[in-house]
Coordinates of C-alpha atoms and ligand atoms in Angstrom, one line a residue:
X1 CA 0.0 0.0 0.0
X2 CA 1.4 3.4 -0.9
X3 CA 2.5 5.6 2.1
X4 CA -0.1 8.3 2.9
X5 CA 2.3 11.3 3.1
X6 CA -0.5 13.7 3.4
X7 CA -2.0 11.8 6.3
X8 CA 1.4 11.8 8.1
X9 CA 1.7 15.5 7.4
X10 CA -1.8 16.2 8.9
X11 CA -0.9 14.1 12.0
X12 CA 2.2 16.2 12.7
X13 CA 0.7 19.6 12.1
X14 CA 0.8 21.8 15.2
X15 CA 0.5 25.5 16.1
X16 CA 3.8 27.3 16.7
X17 CA 3.1 27.4 20.4
X18 CA 2.4 23.6 20.6
X19 CA 5.5 22.9 18.6
X20 CA 7.7 25.2 20.8
X21 CA 6.2 23.5 23.9
X22 CA 7.9 20.2 22.7
X23 CA 11.3 21.8 23.6
X24 CA 12.0 21.1 27.2
X25 CA 14.2 23.0 29.6
X26 CA 17.8 21.9 29.2
X27 CA 17.4 21.1 25.5
X28 CA 20.3 21.4 23.1
X29 CA 18.8 22.8 20.0
X30 CA 20.4 23.2 16.5
X31 CA 18.9 26.3 15.0
X32 CA 19.1 26.3 11.2
X33 CA 21.5 28.8 9.6
X34 CA 20.5 32.2 8.2
X35 CA 17.5 32.1 6.0
X36 CA 16.5 28.7 7.4
X37 CA 15.7 30.2 10.9
X38 CA 12.0 29.6 11.5
X39 CA 10.3 32.9 12.6
X40 CA 7.0 31.4 14.1
X41 CA 8.7 28.7 16.1
X42 CA 11.4 31.1 17.4
X43 CA 8.8 33.7 18.4
X44 CA 6.8 31.0 20.2
X45 CA 10.0 29.7 22.0
X46 CA 10.9 33.3 23.0
X47 CA 7.3 33.7 24.3
X48 CA 7.6 30.6 26.5
X49 CA 11.0 31.7 27.9
X50 CA 9.6 35.2 28.7
X51 CA 6.7 33.5 30.5
X52 CA 9.2 31.4 32.5
X53 CA 7.9 28.1 31.0
X54 CA 11.3 27.1 29.7
X55 CA 15.0 27.6 30.8
X56 CA 18.6 26.5 30.1
X57 CA 17.9 25.9 26.4
X58 CA 21.1 26.1 24.4
X59 CA 20.8 27.2 20.8
X60 CA 23.7 26.2 18.4
X61 CA 23.9 27.8 15.0
X62 CA 25.9 29.8 12.4
X63 CA 24.9 33.1 10.9
X64 CA 22.1 34.5 13.1
X65 CA 19.6 36.8 11.2
X66 CA 17.3 39.4 12.6
X67 CA 14.7 36.6 13.0
X68 CA 16.6 35.1 15.9
X69 CA 18.0 38.4 17.0
X70 CA 14.5 39.9 17.4
X71 CA 13.1 36.8 19.3
X72 CA 15.2 34.2 21.1
X73 CA 18.3 36.4 21.3
X74 CA 16.6 39.3 23.0
X75 CA 19.1 40.5 25.6
X76 CA 16.7 39.9 28.5
X77 CA 16.3 36.2 27.6
X78 CA 20.0 35.4 27.5
X79 CA 20.0 33.5 30.8
X80 CA 17.2 31.2 29.6
X81 CA 17.9 30.9 25.8
X82 CA 21.6 30.7 25.5
X83 CA 23.3 31.5 22.2
X84 CA 26.0 29.0 21.3
X85 CA 27.5 30.6 18.2
X86 CA 29.7 28.9 15.6
X87 CA 29.9 32.2 13.7
X88 CA 29.3 35.7 15.0
X89 CA 27.6 38.5 13.1
X90 CA 25.8 41.7 13.8
X91 CA 23.4 40.2 16.4
X92 CA 26.2 38.7 18.5
X93 CA 28.3 41.9 18.2
X94 CA 25.4 44.0 19.4
X95 CA 24.7 41.6 22.3
X96 CA 28.4 41.5 23.1
X97 CA 28.7 45.2 23.3
X98 CA 25.8 45.4 25.8
X99 CA 27.3 42.6 27.8
X100 CA 30.6 44.3 27.9
X101 CA 29.0 47.4 29.3
X102 CA 27.2 45.3 31.9
X103 CA 30.4 43.3 32.7
X104 CA 28.8 40.0 31.6
X105 CA 30.6 37.2 29.7
X106 CA 30.8 37.6 25.9
X107 CA 28.4 35.6 23.6
X108 CA 30.0 32.2 23.6
X109 CA 31.7 30.9 20.4
X110 CA 32.4 27.3 19.5
X111 CA 35.6 27.3 17.4
X112 CA 35.2 24.9 14.5
X113 CA 35.8 24.5 10.8
X114 CA 32.5 24.6 9.0
X115 CA 33.1 21.2 7.5
X116 CA 33.3 19.8 11.1
X117 CA 30.2 21.5 12.5
X118 CA 27.9 18.5 11.8
X119 CA 30.2 16.1 13.8
X120 CA 30.6 18.7 16.5
X121 CA 26.9 19.1 16.9
X122 CA 26.0 15.4 16.7
X123 CA 28.9 13.7 18.4
X124 CA 30.5 16.3 20.8
X125 CA 27.6 18.6 21.7
X126 CA 24.9 15.9 21.4
X127 CA 22.1 18.2 20.1
X128 CA 18.7 16.7 20.6
X129 CA 16.5 19.0 18.6
X130 CA 16.5 20.7 15.1
X131 CA 14.4 23.8 14.3
X132 CA 14.4 24.8 10.7
X133 CA 12.3 26.3 7.9
X134 CA 11.7 24.0 5.0
X135 CA 9.9 24.1 1.6
X136 CA 6.4 22.7 1.2
X137 CA 6.3 18.8 0.9
X138 CA 6.8 17.3 -2.5
X139 CA 4.8 14.3 -4.0
X140 CA 7.3 11.9 -2.5
X141 CA 6.7 13.2 1.0
X142 CA 10.0 15.2 1.3
X143 CA 10.7 18.7 2.5
X144 CA 13.7 20.5 1.0
X145 CA 16.0 22.3 3.4
X146 CA 16.2 25.0 0.7
X147 CA 18.7 27.7 1.5
X148 CA 20.2 25.9 4.5
X149 CA 21.3 22.3 4.2
X150 CA 24.8 22.7 5.8
X151 CA 24.6 21.1 9.3
X152 CA 20.8 20.7 9.5
X153 CA 20.7 17.5 7.4
X154 CA 23.2 15.7 9.7
X155 CA 21.3 16.7 12.8
X156 CA 18.0 15.7 11.1
X157 CA 19.4 12.3 10.4
X158 CA 20.7 11.7 13.9
X159 CA 18.4 9.0 15.4
X160 CA 16.2 10.4 18.1
X161 CA 16.4 14.1 17.1
X162 CA 13.3 16.0 17.8
X163 CA 12.6 17.5 14.4
X164 CA 10.4 20.7 14.5
X165 CA 10.0 22.2 11.1
X166 CA 8.3 25.3 9.8
X167 CA 6.8 24.8 6.3
X168 CA 7.1 28.1 4.4
X169 CA 5.9 28.3 0.8
X170 CA 8.6 31.0 0.2
X171 CA 11.4 28.6 1.0
X172 CA 12.8 27.5 -2.4
X173 CA 12.5 23.8 -3.2
X174 CA 16.1 23.1 -3.8
X175 CA 17.3 19.8 -5.3
X176 CA 20.3 17.7 -4.1
X177 CA 21.1 15.8 -0.9
X178 CA 18.9 18.2 1.2
X179 CA 15.6 16.4 1.8
X180 CA 13.8 15.4 5.0
X181 CA 11.0 12.8 4.8
X182 CA 7.8 13.6 6.6
X183 CA 8.0 10.3 8.4
X184 CA 11.0 11.6 10.4
X185 CA 9.4 14.8 11.5
X186 CA 8.1 15.3 15.1
X187 CA 6.1 18.5 14.5
X188 CA 5.2 20.7 11.5
X189 CA 4.1 24.4 11.7
X190 CA 2.8 26.2 8.6
X191 CA 3.8 29.8 8.2
X192 CA 4.0 32.0 5.2
X193 CA 6.8 34.6 5.6
X194 CA 9.3 36.3 3.4
X195 CA 12.8 35.0 3.8
X196 CA 15.4 37.3 5.4
X197 CA 17.3 39.3 2.7
X198 CA 21.0 40.2 3.0
X199 CA 21.5 43.7 1.6
X200 CA 24.5 43.8 -0.8
X201 CA 27.6 45.0 1.1
X202 CA 28.4 48.5 -0.3
X203 CA 31.3 48.2 -2.7
X204 CA 34.1 50.7 -2.7
X205 CA 36.7 51.6 -5.3
X206 CA 39.2 49.5 -3.4
X207 CA 36.9 46.5 -3.5
X208 CA 36.7 47.0 -7.3
X209 CA 40.5 47.3 -7.6
X210 CA 41.0 44.1 -5.7
X211 CA 38.1 42.4 -7.5
X212 CA 39.8 43.2 -10.9
X213 CA 43.1 41.8 -9.7
X214 CA 41.5 38.6 -8.6
X215 CA 39.4 38.3 -11.7
X216 CA 42.7 38.5 -13.6
X217 CA 43.9 35.5 -11.7
X218 CA 40.9 33.4 -12.7
X219 CA 41.0 31.5 -16.0
X220 CA 38.2 30.2 -18.2
X221 CA 37.1 26.8 -17.0
X222 CA 38.1 27.3 -13.3
X223 CA 35.9 26.1 -10.5
X224 CA 35.0 28.8 -8.0
X225 CA 34.3 29.2 -4.3
X226 CA 33.5 32.7 -3.1
X227 CA 33.4 33.8 0.5
X228 CA 31.2 36.4 2.2
X229 CA 31.3 40.2 1.9
X230 CA 31.9 43.0 -0.6
X231 CA 35.2 41.7 -1.9
X232 CA 33.8 38.4 -3.4
X233 CA 30.9 40.4 -4.9
X234 CA 33.5 42.7 -6.6
X235 CA 35.3 39.6 -8.0
X236 CA 32.0 38.3 -9.4
X237 CA 31.5 41.6 -11.1
X238 CA 35.0 41.3 -12.7
X239 CA 34.2 37.9 -14.2
X240 CA 31.6 38.8 -16.7
X241 CA 33.9 38.2 -19.7
X242 CA 34.9 34.7 -18.5
X243 CA 33.5 31.4 -19.9
X244 CA 32.9 27.8 -18.8
X245 CA 33.4 28.6 -15.1
X246 CA 32.2 26.1 -12.5
X247 CA 30.8 26.6 -8.9
X248 CA 31.5 24.4 -5.9
X249 CA 31.0 26.8 -3.0
X250 CA 30.0 26.9 0.6
X251 CA 27.8 30.0 0.1
X252 CA 25.6 30.7 -2.9
X253 CA 25.4 34.4 -3.4
X254 CA 23.5 36.8 -5.7
X255 CA 26.9 37.5 -7.4
X256 CA 27.4 33.8 -8.2
X257 CA 23.9 33.2 -9.3
X258 CA 24.2 36.2 -11.7
X259 CA 27.2 34.5 -13.3
X260 CA 25.1 31.4 -13.9
X261 CA 22.3 33.4 -15.4
X262 CA 24.7 35.3 -17.6
X263 CA 26.1 32.0 -19.0
X264 CA 29.6 32.7 -17.5
X265 CA 29.2 29.6 -15.3
X266 CA 28.1 26.4 -17.1
X267 CA 29.9 23.9 -14.9
X268 CA 31.0 22.0 -18.1
X269 CA 34.7 21.6 -17.1
X270 CA 34.1 20.2 -13.6
X271 CA 35.1 16.6 -12.7
X272 CA 32.2 16.2 -10.1
X273 CA 28.6 17.3 -10.5
X274 CA 29.2 18.3 -14.1
X275 CA 26.6 20.8 -15.3
X276 CA 25.4 21.7 -11.8
X277 CA 26.4 24.4 -9.3
X278 CA 27.0 23.0 -5.8
X279 CA 26.5 24.9 -2.5
X280 CA 25.6 24.2 1.1
X281 CA 23.8 27.5 2.1
X282 CA 22.5 30.5 0.4
X283 CA 21.8 34.0 1.6
X284 CA 21.0 37.1 -0.4
X285 CA 18.2 38.7 -2.3
X286 CA 14.8 37.5 -3.7
X287 CA 16.2 36.9 -7.2
X288 CA 18.7 34.5 -5.6
X289 CA 15.9 32.6 -3.9
X290 CA 13.8 32.5 -7.1
X291 CA 16.9 31.2 -9.0
X292 CA 17.3 28.3 -6.5
X293 CA 13.7 27.2 -6.7
X294 CA 13.3 23.9 -8.5
X295 CA 16.4 24.6 -10.6
X296 CA 17.9 21.4 -12.0
X297 CA 21.3 23.2 -12.6
X298 CA 21.8 23.8 -8.8
X299 CA 22.1 21.4 -5.9
X300 CA 22.5 21.8 -2.2
X301 CA 24.6 19.2 -0.2
X302 CA 25.6 18.9 3.5
X303 CA 28.6 21.0 4.6
X304 CA 30.5 17.9 5.7
X305 CA 30.5 17.0 2.0
X306 CA 30.7 20.4 0.2
X307 CA 33.5 21.8 2.5
X308 CA 35.4 18.6 2.8
X309 CA 38.9 19.5 1.4
X310 CA 39.1 16.0 -0.2
X311 CA 35.8 16.5 -2.0
X312 CA 36.8 20.1 -3.0
X313 CA 40.0 18.8 -4.5
X314 CA 38.2 16.3 -6.8
X315 CA 37.6 19.2 -9.1
X316 CA 40.6 20.5 -11.0
X317 CA 41.6 24.2 -11.0
X318 CA 39.5 25.2 -8.0
X319 CA 39.9 28.9 -7.1
X320 CA 38.8 29.9 -3.6
X321 CA 38.4 33.5 -2.8
X322 CA 38.1 34.6 0.9
X323 CA 38.5 37.7 2.8
X324 CA 40.6 38.3 6.0
X325 CA 40.9 41.0 8.6
X326 CA 44.7 40.9 9.3
X327 CA 47.8 39.1 7.9
X328 CA 51.1 38.9 9.9
X329 CA 54.5 39.1 8.2
X330 CA 54.7 35.3 8.0
X331 CA 51.4 35.1 6.1
X332 CA 49.1 33.8 9.0
X333 CA 45.6 35.3 8.8
X334 CA 43.2 36.4 11.5
X335 CA 39.8 36.5 9.8
X336 CA 37.7 36.6 13.0
X337 CA 38.8 39.1 15.7
X338 CA 38.5 42.9 15.5
X339 CA 39.8 45.1 18.4
X340 CA 40.4 42.0 20.6
X341 CA 36.8 40.7 20.2
X342 CA 35.2 37.9 18.2
X343 CA 33.9 39.7 15.1
X344 CA 32.9 36.7 12.8
X345 CA 34.5 33.2 12.9
X346 CA 36.6 30.8 10.7
X347 CA 33.6 29.4 8.9
X348 CA 34.8 27.4 5.9
X349 CA 37.9 29.5 5.2
X350 CA 40.4 26.8 6.0
X351 CA 38.3 24.1 4.4
X352 CA 38.5 25.9 1.1
X353 CA 42.1 27.2 1.5
X354 CA 43.2 23.5 1.8
X355 CA 40.8 22.0 -0.7
X356 CA 41.6 24.5 -3.4
X357 CA 45.3 24.1 -3.0
X358 CA 45.0 20.3 -3.1
X359 CA 43.0 20.5 -6.3
X360 CA 45.1 20.0 -9.5
X361 CA 46.0 23.5 -10.7
X362 CA 44.0 25.0 -7.8
X363 CA 44.7 28.4 -6.2
X364 CA 43.5 29.7 -2.9
X365 CA 43.3 33.4 -2.6
X366 CA 43.1 35.4 0.6
X367 CA 42.3 39.1 0.1
X368 CA 41.9 42.2 2.1
X369 CA 42.1 46.0 1.9
X370 CA 45.6 47.1 3.0
X371 CA 44.1 49.2 5.8
X372 CA 41.2 49.3 8.1
X373 CA 39.4 51.9 10.3
X374 CA 39.5 54.7 7.6
X375 CA 43.1 54.1 6.8
X376 CA 44.4 54.4 10.3
X377 CA 45.4 50.7 10.8
X378 CA 47.5 48.5 8.6
X379 CA 45.9 45.0 8.0
X380 CA 49.4 43.7 7.3
X381 CA 50.8 43.6 10.8
X382 CA 53.9 42.4 12.7
X383 CA 51.7 40.2 14.9
X384 CA 48.0 39.0 14.8
X385 CA 45.7 40.5 17.4
X386 CA 43.4 37.5 17.2
X387 CA 43.4 33.8 16.6
X388 CA 45.2 32.2 13.6
X389 CA 42.3 31.4 11.2
X390 CA 44.5 30.4 8.3
X391 CA 48.0 29.2 9.4
X392 CA 51.0 30.6 7.5
X393 CA 51.7 27.1 6.0
X394 CA 48.4 27.2 4.3
X395 CA 48.2 30.7 2.9
X396 CA 48.8 30.6 -0.9
X397 CA 48.0 33.8 -2.7
X398 CA 47.5 37.2 -0.9
X399 CA 45.8 40.1 -2.7
X400 CA 45.4 43.7 -1.6
X401 CA 44.8 46.8 -3.7
X402 CA 48.6 47.0 -4.2
X403 CA 48.8 43.7 -6.1
X404 CA 49.2 40.0 -5.4
X405 CA 51.9 37.7 -4.2
X406 CA 52.3 33.9 -3.9
X407 CA 53.5 32.9 -0.4
X408 CA 54.0 29.2 -1.1
X409 CA 57.7 28.5 -1.6
X410 CA 58.7 31.8 0.0
X411 CA 60.9 31.8 3.2
X412 CA 59.8 33.8 6.2
X413 CA 62.1 36.7 5.1
X414 CA 60.8 36.6 1.5
X415 CA 57.2 36.5 2.8
X416 CA 57.8 39.5 5.0
X417 CA 59.3 41.5 2.1
X418 CA 56.5 40.5 -0.3
X419 CA 53.8 41.3 2.2
X420 CA 55.2 44.7 3.0
X421 CA 55.0 45.5 -0.7
X422 CA 51.2 44.6 -0.4
X423 CA 50.8 47.0 2.5
X424 CA 49.7 50.6 2.2
X425 CA 52.8 52.8 1.5
X426 CA 52.1 54.8 4.7
X427 CA 52.9 51.7 6.8
X428 CA 55.7 50.1 4.8
X429 CA 58.5 51.8 6.7
X430 CA 57.3 50.8 10.1
X431 CA 56.6 47.3 9.0
X432 CA 60.1 47.0 7.6
X433 CA 61.5 48.2 10.9
X434 CA 59.3 45.6 12.8
X435 CA 60.5 42.8 10.4
X436 CA 64.1 43.8 11.0
X437 CA 63.6 44.0 14.8
X438 CA 61.9 40.6 14.8
X439 CA 65.1 39.2 13.1
X440 CA 63.2 38.3 9.9
X441 CA 65.8 39.9 7.7
X442 CA 68.8 42.2 7.8
X443 CA 68.4 45.7 6.6
X444 CA 69.9 46.5 3.2
Ligands
COA501 N1 41.9 46.1 12.8 C1 40.9 46.9 13.2 N2 39.7 47.0 12.5 C2 39.6 46.2 11.5 C3 40.6 45.4 11.0 C4 41.8 45.4 11.7 N3 42.9 44.6 11.3 N4 40.2 44.7 9.9 C5 38.9 45.1 9.7 N5 38.6 46.0 10.6 C6 37.3 46.7 10.7 C7 36.9 47.4 9.3 O1 37.4 48.7 9.3 C8 35.4 47.3 9.3 O2 34.9 48.3 10.2 P1 33.9 49.4 9.6 O3 32.7 48.6 9.2 O4 33.6 50.2 10.8 O5 34.6 50.0 8.5 C9 35.1 46.0 10.0 O6 36.3 45.7 10.8 C10 34.9 44.8 9.0 O7 35.9 44.7 8.1 P2 35.7 44.2 6.6 O8 37.0 43.9 6.0 O9 34.8 45.2 5.9 O10 34.8 42.9 6.8 P3 34.0 42.1 5.8 O11 32.6 42.4 6.1 O12 34.5 42.2 4.4 O13 34.2 40.6 6.3 C11 35.6 38.9 7.1 C12 35.6 40.1 6.3 C13 37.0 38.4 7.2 C14 35.2 39.2 8.6 C15 34.7 37.8 6.5 O14 35.1 37.5 5.2 C16 34.7 36.5 7.3 O15 34.0 36.4 8.3 N6 35.6 35.6 6.9 C17 35.8 34.3 7.7 C18 34.9 33.2 7.2 C19 35.3 32.8 5.8 O16 36.2 33.3 5.2 N7 34.4 31.9 5.2 C20 34.7 31.4 3.9 C21 33.5 30.9 3.2 S1 32.0 31.9 3.2

């Protein structure tokens, strides 16, 4: 007898309040990433916490949007609904600032490569619940995780996970390894709401100069990964004349989808998933979400697959492009601390730095403006003032608006000299002095 998917669906249907009431005090909840954060369930959970009905719930996640920021992560609920971030953004920075003023501990961060987050959640943290927005159910009784497959699929597949899903007709039905069968679900909530939009980061002349330099390092037929921020957007803008590019990326962005629509990307030269663009999460504008919907040329896969350096390296000529905040004179990069505080996190930077370099003919590019804080601080620095996100041994090509340099094969002294040439001229003399005093090289 065929399975009655509709009947299972009806059995599991709850109000948001009923669904949130299934989350007990002390629960360890994986909250979907970014656009996958379910507004109705989160609002109901925040309401229960405010009413004192639930406490000590830990929420694990990457990339918090205003949906969680405006509900479960209200400052006054922080003792009951505890943010456990794998990647800080504006919400955590604002909370952190208030906590600092009130002498409270910072928003906690779980240091982890993105590719390892699923194992971290399932094996080490032992999450017991997933809350996520999904697409409407298909004829086979499956919901697509849409914009946010990443760690959610692994958590959903862990036996015994309490699976509380918000079915939103605006969540794109994305193909790939990103489906949850209705038979696995604990509770379903129906809610029609626009997905969060990420406004494009304003691009400066310097972004465009760096974008043009990087676009010049990309050849027809290369396979791309682009990171987050204005710089990768500027690179996409510089690639409009390229042909036969491929995409195997952590984050699908409006810039990358525009390259597919323009015929610049056709994925014809890839060794894996030929003809299809592969990603693990998407965040951007409505045209991006429309592009993803039921598109056979795009697939979402779990992050332990997409970001696995061995999987990345199965394609030839992978070019990864990621931004950083600070580079020391050896080439180590801090991509997560500003002014001594957690600003973002490592995400998949190292996954792609290693995967791209391991790919035949691959190149991993780390880029940044030469200065920060309106030109008052050099991002090329004698020492990092934060954690090492990308170790010096891994950094391959560095780009600033002053050009590009390959660090692989260069000695410490050669790296220091090359990086100082990438620094803003106003800081070169003091960097040269610092390198000399650190014994990196003798003065000419
Ligand atoms: N010292 C002091 N301030 C600094 C600084 C430094 N070394 N570097 C940057 N800043 C300041 C900037 O001036 C800017 O402040 P402003 O907004 O007041 O001008 C702010 O910090 C952000 O810097 P910016 O370079 O504009 O950040 P971004 O939005 O382009 O993001 C990263 C850059 C590195 C934070 C981001 O790419 C990231 O999180 N990377 C790690 C994850 C990753 O690479 N994942 C890869 C796959 S998606």
